[in-house]
Coordinates of C-alpha atoms in Angstrom, one line a residue:
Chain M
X1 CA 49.5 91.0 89.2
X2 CA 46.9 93.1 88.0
X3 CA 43.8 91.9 87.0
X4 CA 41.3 92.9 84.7
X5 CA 37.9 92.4 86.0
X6 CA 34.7 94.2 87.1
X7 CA 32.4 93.0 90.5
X8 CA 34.2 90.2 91.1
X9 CA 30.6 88.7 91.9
X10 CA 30.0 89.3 87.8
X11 CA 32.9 87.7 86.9
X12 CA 31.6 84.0 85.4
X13 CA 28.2 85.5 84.0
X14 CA 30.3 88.6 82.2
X15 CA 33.1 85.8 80.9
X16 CA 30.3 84.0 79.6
X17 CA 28.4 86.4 77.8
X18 CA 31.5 87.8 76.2
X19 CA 32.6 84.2 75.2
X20 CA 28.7 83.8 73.6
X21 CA 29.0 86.9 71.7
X22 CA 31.3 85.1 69.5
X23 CA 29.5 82.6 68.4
X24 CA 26.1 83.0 68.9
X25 CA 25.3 80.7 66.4
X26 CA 26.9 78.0 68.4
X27 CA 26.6 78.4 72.2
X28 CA 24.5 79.9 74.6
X29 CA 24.0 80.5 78.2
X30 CA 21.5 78.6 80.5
X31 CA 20.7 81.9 82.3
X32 CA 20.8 81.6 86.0
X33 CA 22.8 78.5 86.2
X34 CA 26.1 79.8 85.2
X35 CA 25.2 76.9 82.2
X36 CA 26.5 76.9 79.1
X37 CA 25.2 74.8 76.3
X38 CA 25.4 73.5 72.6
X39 CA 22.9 75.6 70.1
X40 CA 22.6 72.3 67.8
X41 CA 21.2 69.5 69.5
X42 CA 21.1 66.0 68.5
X43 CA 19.3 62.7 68.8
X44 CA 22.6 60.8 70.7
X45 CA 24.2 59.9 74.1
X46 CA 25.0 63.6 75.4
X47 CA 28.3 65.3 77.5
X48 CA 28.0 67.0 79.8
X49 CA 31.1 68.4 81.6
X50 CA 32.1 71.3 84.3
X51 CA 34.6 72.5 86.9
X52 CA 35.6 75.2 88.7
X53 CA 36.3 78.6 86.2
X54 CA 39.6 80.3 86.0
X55 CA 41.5 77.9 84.1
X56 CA 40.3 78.8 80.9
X57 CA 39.5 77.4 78.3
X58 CA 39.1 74.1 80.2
X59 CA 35.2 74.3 80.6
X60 CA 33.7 77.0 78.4
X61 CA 36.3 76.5 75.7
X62 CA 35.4 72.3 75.4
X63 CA 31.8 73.0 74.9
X64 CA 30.7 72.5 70.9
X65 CA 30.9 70.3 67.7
X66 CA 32.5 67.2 68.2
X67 CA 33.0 67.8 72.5
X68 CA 30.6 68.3 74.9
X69 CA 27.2 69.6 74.4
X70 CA 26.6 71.2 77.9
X71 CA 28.8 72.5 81.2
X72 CA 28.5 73.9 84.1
X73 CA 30.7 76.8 85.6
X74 CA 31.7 76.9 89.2
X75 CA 33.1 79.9 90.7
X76 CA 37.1 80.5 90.2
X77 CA 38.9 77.1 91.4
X78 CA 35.8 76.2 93.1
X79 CA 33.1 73.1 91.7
X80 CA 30.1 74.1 90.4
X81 CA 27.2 73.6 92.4
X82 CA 24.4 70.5 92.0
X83 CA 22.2 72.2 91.2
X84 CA 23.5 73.7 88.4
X85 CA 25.0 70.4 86.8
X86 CA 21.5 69.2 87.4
X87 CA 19.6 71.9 85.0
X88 CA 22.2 71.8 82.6
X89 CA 21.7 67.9 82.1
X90 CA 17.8 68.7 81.7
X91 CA 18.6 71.7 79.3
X92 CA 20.9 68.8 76.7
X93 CA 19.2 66.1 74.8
X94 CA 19.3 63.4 77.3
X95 CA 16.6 60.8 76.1
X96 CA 19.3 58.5 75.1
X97 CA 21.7 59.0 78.4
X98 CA 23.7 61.9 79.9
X99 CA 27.9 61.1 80.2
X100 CA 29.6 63.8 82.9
X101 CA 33.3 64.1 82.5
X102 CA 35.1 66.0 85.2
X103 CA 38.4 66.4 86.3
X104 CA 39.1 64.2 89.2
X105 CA 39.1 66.8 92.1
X106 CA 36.7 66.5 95.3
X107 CA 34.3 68.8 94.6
X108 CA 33.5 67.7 91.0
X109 CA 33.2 64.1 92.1
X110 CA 30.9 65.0 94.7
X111 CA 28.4 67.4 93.2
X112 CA 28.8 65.3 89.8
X113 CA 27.5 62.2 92.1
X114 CA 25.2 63.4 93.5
X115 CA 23.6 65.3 90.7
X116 CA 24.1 61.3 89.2
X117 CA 21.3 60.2 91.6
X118 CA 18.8 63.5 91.2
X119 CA 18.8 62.9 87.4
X120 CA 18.0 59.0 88.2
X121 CA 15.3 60.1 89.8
X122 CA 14.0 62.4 87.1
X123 CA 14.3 59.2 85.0
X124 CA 17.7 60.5 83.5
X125 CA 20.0 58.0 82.5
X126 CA 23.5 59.1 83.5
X127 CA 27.3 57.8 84.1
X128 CA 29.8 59.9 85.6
X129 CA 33.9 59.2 83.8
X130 CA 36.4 61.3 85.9
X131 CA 39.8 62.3 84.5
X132 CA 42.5 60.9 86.1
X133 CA 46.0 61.8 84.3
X134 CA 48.3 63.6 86.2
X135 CA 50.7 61.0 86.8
X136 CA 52.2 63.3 89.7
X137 CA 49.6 63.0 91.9
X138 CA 49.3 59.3 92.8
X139 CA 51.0 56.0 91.7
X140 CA 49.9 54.1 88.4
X141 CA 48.6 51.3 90.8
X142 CA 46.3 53.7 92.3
X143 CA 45.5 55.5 88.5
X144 CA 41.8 56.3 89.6
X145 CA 42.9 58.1 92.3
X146 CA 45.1 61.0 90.6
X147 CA 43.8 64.4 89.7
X148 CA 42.5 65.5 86.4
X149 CA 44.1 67.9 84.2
X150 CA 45.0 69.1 81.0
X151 CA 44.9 65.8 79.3
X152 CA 41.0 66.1 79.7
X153 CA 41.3 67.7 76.6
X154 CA 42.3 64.8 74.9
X155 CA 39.4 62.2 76.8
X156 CA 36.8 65.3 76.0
X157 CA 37.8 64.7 72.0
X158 CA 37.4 60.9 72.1
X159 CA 34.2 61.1 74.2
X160 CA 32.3 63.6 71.4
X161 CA 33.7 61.4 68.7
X162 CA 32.6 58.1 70.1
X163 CA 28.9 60.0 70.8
X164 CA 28.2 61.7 67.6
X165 CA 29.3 58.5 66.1
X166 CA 25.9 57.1 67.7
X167 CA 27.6 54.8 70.4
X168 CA 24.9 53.9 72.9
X169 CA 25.3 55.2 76.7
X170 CA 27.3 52.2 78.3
X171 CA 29.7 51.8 74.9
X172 CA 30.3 55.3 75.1
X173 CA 31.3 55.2 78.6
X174 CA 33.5 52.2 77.7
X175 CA 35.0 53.8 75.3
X176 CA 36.2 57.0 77.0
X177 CA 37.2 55.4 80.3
X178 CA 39.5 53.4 78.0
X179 CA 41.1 56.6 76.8
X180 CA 41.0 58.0 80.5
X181 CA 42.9 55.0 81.5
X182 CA 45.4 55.4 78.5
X183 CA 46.1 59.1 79.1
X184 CA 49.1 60.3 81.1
X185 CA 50.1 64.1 81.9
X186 CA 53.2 65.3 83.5
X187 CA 53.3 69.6 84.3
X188 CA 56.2 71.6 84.9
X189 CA 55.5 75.4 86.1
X190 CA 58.1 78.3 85.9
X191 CA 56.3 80.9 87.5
X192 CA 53.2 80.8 90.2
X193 CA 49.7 81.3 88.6
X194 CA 47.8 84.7 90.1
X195 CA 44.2 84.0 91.5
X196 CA 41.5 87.4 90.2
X197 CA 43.1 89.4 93.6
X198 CA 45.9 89.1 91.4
X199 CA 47.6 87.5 94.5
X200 CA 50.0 84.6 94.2
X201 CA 48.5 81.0 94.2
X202 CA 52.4 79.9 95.6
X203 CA 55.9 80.6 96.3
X204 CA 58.1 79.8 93.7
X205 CA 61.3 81.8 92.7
X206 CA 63.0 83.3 89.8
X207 CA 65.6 81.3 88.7
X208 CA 63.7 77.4 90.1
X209 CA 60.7 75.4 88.2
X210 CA 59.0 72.8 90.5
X211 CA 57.8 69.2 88.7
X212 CA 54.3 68.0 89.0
X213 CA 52.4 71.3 90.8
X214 CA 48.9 71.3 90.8
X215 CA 47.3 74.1 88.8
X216 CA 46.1 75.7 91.8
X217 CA 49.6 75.7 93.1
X218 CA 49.1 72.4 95.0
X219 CA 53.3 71.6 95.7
X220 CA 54.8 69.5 93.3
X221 CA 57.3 66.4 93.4
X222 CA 60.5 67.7 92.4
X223 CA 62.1 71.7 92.6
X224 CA 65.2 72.1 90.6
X225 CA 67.1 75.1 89.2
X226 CA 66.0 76.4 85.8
X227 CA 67.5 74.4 83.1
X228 CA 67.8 74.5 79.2
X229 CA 64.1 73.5 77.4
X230 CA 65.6 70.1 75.9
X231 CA 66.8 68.9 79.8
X232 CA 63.0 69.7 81.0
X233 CA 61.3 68.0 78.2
X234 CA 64.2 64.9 78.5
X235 CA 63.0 64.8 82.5
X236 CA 59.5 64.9 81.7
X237 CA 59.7 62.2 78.9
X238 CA 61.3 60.0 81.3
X239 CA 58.6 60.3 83.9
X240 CA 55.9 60.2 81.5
X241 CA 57.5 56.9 79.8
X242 CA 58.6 55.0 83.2
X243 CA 54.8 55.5 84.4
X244 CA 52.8 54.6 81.5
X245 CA 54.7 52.0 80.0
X246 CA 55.0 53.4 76.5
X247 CA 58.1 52.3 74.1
X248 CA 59.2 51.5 71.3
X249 CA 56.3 50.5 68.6
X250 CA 53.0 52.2 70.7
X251 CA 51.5 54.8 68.6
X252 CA 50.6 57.6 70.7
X253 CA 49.2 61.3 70.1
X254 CA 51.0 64.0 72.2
X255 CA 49.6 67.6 73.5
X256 CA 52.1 70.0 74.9
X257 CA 49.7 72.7 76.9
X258 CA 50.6 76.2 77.5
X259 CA 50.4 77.5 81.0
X260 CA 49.7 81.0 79.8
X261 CA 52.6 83.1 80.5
X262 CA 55.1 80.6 78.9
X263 CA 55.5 81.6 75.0
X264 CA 54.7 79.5 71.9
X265 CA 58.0 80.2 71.0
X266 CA 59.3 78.6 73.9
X267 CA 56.5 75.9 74.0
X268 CA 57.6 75.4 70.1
X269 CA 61.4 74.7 71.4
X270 CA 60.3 71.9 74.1
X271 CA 58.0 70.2 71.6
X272 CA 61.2 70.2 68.9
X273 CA 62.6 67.9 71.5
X274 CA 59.6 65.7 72.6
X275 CA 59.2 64.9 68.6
X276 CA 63.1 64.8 68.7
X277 CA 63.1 62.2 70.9
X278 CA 60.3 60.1 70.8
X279 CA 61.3 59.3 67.4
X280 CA 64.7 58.0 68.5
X281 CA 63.2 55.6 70.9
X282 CA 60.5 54.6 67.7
X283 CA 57.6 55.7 69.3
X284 CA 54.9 56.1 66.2
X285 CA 53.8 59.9 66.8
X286 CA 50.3 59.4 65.1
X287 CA 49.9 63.5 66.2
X288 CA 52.0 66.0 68.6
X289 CA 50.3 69.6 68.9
X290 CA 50.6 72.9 70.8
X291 CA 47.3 73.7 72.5
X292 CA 46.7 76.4 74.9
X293 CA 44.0 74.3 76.7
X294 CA 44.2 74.4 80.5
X295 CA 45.5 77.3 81.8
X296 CA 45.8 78.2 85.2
X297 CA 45.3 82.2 85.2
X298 CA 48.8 83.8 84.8
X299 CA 51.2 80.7 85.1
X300 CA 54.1 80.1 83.8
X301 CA 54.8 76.7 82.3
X302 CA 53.4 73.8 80.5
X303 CA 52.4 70.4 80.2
X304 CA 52.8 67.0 78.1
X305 CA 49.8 64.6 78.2
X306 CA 50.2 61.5 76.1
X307 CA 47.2 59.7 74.9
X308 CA 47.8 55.5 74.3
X309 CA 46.2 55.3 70.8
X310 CA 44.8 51.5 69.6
X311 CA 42.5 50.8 66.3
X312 CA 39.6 51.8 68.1
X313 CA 40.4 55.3 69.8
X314 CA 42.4 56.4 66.6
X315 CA 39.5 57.2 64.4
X316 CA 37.8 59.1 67.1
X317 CA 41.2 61.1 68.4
X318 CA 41.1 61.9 64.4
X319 CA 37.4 62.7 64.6
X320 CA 37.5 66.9 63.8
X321 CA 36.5 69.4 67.1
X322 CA 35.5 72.8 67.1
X323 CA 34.8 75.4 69.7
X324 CA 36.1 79.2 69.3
X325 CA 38.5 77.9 72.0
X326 CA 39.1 74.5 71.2
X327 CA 40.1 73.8 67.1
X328 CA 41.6 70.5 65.9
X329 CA 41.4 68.8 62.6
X330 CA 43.9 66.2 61.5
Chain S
X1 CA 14.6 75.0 132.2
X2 CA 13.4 74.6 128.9
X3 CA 13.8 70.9 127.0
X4 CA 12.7 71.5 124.0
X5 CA 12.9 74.4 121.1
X6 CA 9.6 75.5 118.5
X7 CA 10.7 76.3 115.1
X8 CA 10.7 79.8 115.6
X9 CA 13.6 79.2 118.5
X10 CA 15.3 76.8 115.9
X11 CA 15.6 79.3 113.5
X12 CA 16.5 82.0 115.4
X13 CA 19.6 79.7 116.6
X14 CA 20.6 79.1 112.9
X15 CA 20.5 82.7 112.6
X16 CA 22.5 83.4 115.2
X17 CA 25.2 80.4 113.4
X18 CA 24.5 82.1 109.9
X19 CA 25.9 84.8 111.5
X20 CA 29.0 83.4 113.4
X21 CA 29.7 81.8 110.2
X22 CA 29.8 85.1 108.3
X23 CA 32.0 86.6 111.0
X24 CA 34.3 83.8 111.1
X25 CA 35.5 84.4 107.0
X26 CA 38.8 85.7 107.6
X27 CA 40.1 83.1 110.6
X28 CA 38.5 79.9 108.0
X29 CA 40.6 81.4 105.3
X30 CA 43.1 81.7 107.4
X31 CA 43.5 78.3 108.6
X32 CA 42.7 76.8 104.5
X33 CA 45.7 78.7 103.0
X34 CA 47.9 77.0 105.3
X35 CA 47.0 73.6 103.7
X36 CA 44.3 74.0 101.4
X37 CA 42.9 76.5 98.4
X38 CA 42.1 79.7 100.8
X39 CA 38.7 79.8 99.8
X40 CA 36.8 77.7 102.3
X41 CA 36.2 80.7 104.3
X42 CA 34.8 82.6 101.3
X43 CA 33.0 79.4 100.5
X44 CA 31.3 79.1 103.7
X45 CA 30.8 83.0 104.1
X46 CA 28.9 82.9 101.2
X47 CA 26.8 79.9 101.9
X48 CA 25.8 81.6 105.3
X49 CA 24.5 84.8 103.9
X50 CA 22.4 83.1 101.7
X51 CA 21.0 80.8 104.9
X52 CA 20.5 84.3 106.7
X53 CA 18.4 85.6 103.9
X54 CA 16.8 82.1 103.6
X55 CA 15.4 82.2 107.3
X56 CA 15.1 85.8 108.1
X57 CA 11.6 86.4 109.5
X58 CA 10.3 83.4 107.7
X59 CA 8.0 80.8 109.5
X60 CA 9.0 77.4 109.5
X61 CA 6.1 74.2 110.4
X62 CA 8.5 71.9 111.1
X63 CA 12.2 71.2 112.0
X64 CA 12.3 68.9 108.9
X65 CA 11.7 71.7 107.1
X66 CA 13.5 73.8 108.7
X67 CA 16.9 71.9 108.5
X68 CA 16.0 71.4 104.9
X69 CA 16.0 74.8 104.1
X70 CA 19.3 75.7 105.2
X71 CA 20.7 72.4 103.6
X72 CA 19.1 73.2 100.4
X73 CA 20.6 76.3 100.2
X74 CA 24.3 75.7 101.2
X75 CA 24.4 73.1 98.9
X76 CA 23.0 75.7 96.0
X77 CA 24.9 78.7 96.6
X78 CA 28.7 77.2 98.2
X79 CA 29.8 74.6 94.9
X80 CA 32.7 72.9 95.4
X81 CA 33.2 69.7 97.8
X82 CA 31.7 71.9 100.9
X83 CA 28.6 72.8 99.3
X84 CA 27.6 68.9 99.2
X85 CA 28.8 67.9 102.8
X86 CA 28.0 71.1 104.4
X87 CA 24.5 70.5 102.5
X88 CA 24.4 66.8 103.6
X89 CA 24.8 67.9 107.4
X90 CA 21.9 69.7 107.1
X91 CA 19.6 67.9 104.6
X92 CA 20.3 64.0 104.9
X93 CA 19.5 63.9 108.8
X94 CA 15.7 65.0 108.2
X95 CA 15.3 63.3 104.6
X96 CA 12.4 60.7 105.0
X97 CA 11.7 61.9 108.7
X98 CA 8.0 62.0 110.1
X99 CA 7.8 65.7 111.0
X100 CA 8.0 67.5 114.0
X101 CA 7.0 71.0 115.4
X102 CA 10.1 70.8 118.4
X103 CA 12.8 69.8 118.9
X104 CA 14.6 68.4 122.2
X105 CA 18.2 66.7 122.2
X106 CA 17.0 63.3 121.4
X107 CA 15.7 64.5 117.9
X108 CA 18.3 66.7 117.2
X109 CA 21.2 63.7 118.0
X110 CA 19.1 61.8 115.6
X111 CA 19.1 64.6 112.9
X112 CA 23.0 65.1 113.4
X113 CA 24.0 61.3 113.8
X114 CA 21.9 60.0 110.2
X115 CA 23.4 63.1 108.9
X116 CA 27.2 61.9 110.0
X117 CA 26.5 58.5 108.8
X118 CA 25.8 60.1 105.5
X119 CA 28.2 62.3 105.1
X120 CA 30.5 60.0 105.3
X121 CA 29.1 57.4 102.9
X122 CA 29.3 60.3 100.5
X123 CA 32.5 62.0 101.1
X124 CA 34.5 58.5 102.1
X125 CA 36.0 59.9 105.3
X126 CA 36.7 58.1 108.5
X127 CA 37.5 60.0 111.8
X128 CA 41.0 60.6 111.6
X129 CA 41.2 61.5 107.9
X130 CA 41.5 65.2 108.7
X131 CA 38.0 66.3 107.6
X132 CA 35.0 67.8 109.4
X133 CA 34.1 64.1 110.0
X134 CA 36.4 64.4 113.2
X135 CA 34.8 67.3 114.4
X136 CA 31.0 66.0 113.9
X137 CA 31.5 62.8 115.2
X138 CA 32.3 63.4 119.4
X139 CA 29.5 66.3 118.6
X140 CA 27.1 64.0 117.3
X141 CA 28.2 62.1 120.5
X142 CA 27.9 64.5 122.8
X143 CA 23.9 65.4 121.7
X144 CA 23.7 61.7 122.5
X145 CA 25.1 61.2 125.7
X146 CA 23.5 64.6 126.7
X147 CA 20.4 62.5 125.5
X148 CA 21.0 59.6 127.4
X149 CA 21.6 61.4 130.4
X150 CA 18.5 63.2 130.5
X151 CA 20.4 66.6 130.5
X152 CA 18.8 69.7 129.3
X153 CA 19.1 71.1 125.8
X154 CA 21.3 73.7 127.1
X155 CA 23.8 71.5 128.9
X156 CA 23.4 69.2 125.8
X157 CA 24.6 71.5 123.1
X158 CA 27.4 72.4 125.3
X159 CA 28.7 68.8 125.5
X160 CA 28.0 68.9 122.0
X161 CA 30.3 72.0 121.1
X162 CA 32.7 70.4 123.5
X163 CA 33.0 66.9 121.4
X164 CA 33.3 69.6 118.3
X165 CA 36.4 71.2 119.6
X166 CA 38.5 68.4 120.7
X167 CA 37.5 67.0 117.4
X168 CA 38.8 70.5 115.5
X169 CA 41.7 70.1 117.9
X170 CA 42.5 66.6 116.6
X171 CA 42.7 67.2 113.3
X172 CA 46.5 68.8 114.0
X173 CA 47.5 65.4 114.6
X174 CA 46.3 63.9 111.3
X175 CA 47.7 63.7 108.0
X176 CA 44.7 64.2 105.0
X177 CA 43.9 61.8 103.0
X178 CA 41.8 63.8 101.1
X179 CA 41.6 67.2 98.9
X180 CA 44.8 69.2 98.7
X181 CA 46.0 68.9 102.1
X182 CA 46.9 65.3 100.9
X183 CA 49.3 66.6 98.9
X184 CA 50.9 68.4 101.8
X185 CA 51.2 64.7 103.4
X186 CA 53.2 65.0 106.9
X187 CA 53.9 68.8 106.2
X188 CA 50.3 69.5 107.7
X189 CA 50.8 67.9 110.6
X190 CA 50.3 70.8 113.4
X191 CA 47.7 72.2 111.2
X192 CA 44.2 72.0 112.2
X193 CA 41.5 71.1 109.4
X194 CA 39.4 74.2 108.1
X195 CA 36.2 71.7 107.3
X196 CA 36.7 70.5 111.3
X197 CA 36.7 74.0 111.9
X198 CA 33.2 75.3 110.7
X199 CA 31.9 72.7 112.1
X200 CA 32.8 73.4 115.5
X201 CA 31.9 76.8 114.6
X202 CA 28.7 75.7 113.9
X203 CA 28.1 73.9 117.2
X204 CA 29.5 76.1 119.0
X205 CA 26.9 79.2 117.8
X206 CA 24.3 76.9 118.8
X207 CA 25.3 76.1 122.5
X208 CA 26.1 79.6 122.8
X209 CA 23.0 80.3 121.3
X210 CA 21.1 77.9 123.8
X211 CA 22.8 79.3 126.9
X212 CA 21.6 82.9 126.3
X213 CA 18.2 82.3 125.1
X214 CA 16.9 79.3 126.8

């Protein structure tokens, strides 16, 4: 696939100033640190969040009003170093506490960890909430243990609600591991995703989609022929449903994320049927949007997170977020 | 026969593994898209270049600082999962460590074993797990028995880079229960770990290193 870049070594520094000279009044970059921060700081528990680039805009795109107030940018599908999480925590208000959500992948937990300890001993108070919602990638007994993805997008709205609405540090964290826990995605990808060679990140021909594939092609848990929208939302329902428990009466708030390459026409169709059918097992859809929030460069596909909505995580789900890449008011 | 190494003979040998690192991009990457992302070579290559730039005719006072050095600045350039445990085999074996101005086997199988201990406290690993763990642990063994026995640095860092290879070598056997090779599950079993690799890598460089210039 052919890519549009310049020195591949430029890469994260070019995307970000480009992305910065769009809202300048909003963002701007911790130089040196591949950082990117929050221009309007506040007197509250701060987020802090980062990752590997190249799934876009997961990271840059979920830094802003009502989200996170800091990140840091790793190289393409690769964790962002210590050191950079570290002066990114200094660089946020942190007098009141510092929260760092990342995905649930290696690399994140470790550098996030340890960067945990340095700020300590700068006297930073910190807690560290990884994302754990693919429901592919390890049994619900073992929840902490699968990988983080799209549905991120969902803990990252909760988690600036409940901090702009002045919940102290171990509240907060209460608060957003509660909608970690109640937070269940399920993929399907139609076409391999293209790392900046513009080589394939898998095998995966014309004609099949494979269930449950990591977004850096990591295999899945099912490959089947291509079949009619309606019979791939009605397979992932099922999973989704079956692993988290939900029926008839919960009152949940559904995200159906674009991969890229697959259409909103197409991503409009699947999400006709997920309303379709939710309804009919009287499931209270308290919200079901599109969002293009996690894309792996160049794939093909989607995916469905749920989030478990009670009385308290309604009001901040409901809470309005803004970021050039990241819009949603109720 | 020499038994011990000044800094400047230190840092010439992590010069000389900066290098073999560099070299070894392709063959790491390789060996990780076979079971894991493809970019542990790149990863490491990167790390490496900055280490070379770090120690190239600099003076160092002590090991400590020394090892430091070239832990500080894998785990500030690499990112990702490697960055921290390639940084932790470096840094966490000197941290807190009264310094020194050589080094002979004893020390160094010190450095290496607090640095094992820590690595896997931090990255949760056991030998067997298909991680570099099973490639540092018979070499952390080896500097000790070479220790032990009263060998010489030389014949030390040999049995060193020898525990490192049948480590690398056992990681074939082993299913991962950690990164994406996990998800892979039996499927990478014939496969040898690219983590397990550099770090015989590493080793290796050093008693090759050692049997040229000592």
């Amino acid at each position: 696939m052919n890519k549009i870049i310049n020195q591949p070594e430029q890469m994260i520094e070019q995307m970000l100033e480009g992305y910065i000279a769009t809202c300048p009044d909003l963002l701007e970059a911790l130089p040196r640190s591949k950082g990117i921060l929050t221009k309007r700081k506040k007197d509250k528990v701060s987020i802090v969040t980062g990752g590997g680039s190249g799934n876009e805009p997961w990271i840059i795109g979920y830094v802003g009003e009502g989200l996170a107030d800091g990140a840091a940018l790793g190289n393409v599908y690769i964790a962002p170093p210590a050191r950079a999480i570290l002066n990114v925590t200094k660089a946020v208000s942190h007098e009141k506490g510092v929260i760092y959500i990342c995905t649930n992948h290696a690399g994140d937990v470790l550098n996030f960890e340890l960067v945990g300890e340095l700020a300590e001993m700068d006297g930073i108070r910190t807690r560290c909430v990884f994302v754990a919602d693919d429901i592919t990638s390890a049994p619900r007994e073992r929840q902490s243990e699968r990988r983080g993805v799209a549905g991120i997008a969902m803990v990252m709205k909760v988690a600036g609600a409940a901090c702009d609405a002045g919940l102290e540090l171990d509240d907060a964290v209460r608060v957003i591991q509660k909608a970690n826990r109640n937070t269940f995605t399920f993929s399907v990808t139609t076409s391999p995703g293209y790392l900046p060679s513009g080589k394939a990140m898998c095998e995966l021909p014309d004609g099949f989609i494979e269930y449950g594939m990591g977004f850096n092609g990591e295999p899945g848990v099912l490959r089947t022929e291509l079949k009619p929208a309606d019979e791939i939302a009605d397979t992932m329902l099922k999973y989704l449903l079956d692993d988290s428990g939900i029926s008839g009466g919960d009152e949940i708030a559904v995200m159906v994320n674009g991969f890229g390459f697959t259409s909103l026409l197409e991503l409009s169709i699947v999400t006709r049927r997920v309303a379709e059918s939710l309804r009919e097992k009287g499931i209270v859809l308290h919200d079901i949007f599109i969002g293009t929030l996690f894309q792996p460069q160049g794939t093909g596909g989607f995916s469905i997170s749920i989030l478990k909505l009670d009385e308290e995580l309604k009001p901040y789900y409901d809470a309005p977020a803004y970021s050039p890449f990241f819009k949603k008011y109720r | 026969m020499e038994n011990t190494m000044n800094t400047r003979q230190l840092r010439d040998m992590f010069l000389s593994v900066a290098r073999r690192v560099v070299e070894s991009e392709d063959f790491l990457t390789d060996i990780d898209l076979k079971i894991g992302d493809g970019d542990h070579g790149f990863g490491m290559a990167l790390g490496f270049k900055a280490v070379k730039t770090a120690l190239e005719g600099k003076e160092f006072p002590t090991v400590e600082a020394l090892f430091q050095e070239v832990g500080m600045t894998l785990l500030d350039t690499m990112g990702g999962a490697s960055g921290v445990l390639f940084g932790t085999m470096f840094i966490s074996g000197v941290a807190r460590q009264e310094p020194h101005e050589r080094a002979d086997l004893a020390l160094l199988a010190g450095i290496f074993r607090r640095a094992l201990e820590a690595l896997k406290k931090r990255g949760k690993a056991r030998v067997g797990d298909k991680t570099m763990v099973d490639a540092f642990e018979p070499a952390a063994a080896g500097l000790e028995e070479g220790a032990a026995q009263g060998v010489s640095l030389k014949e030390g860092l040999a049995l060193c880079a020898a525990g490192a290879k049948k480590g690398m070598e056992y990681t074939r056997e082993c299913v991962a229960r950690f990164g994406r090779a996990k998800s892979y599950g039996t499927k990478a079993i014939g496969l040898q770990d690219a983590g397990a690799t550099s770090v015989w890598i590493i080793f290796q460089a050093m008693s090759d290193w050692a049997s040229e210039n000592i």
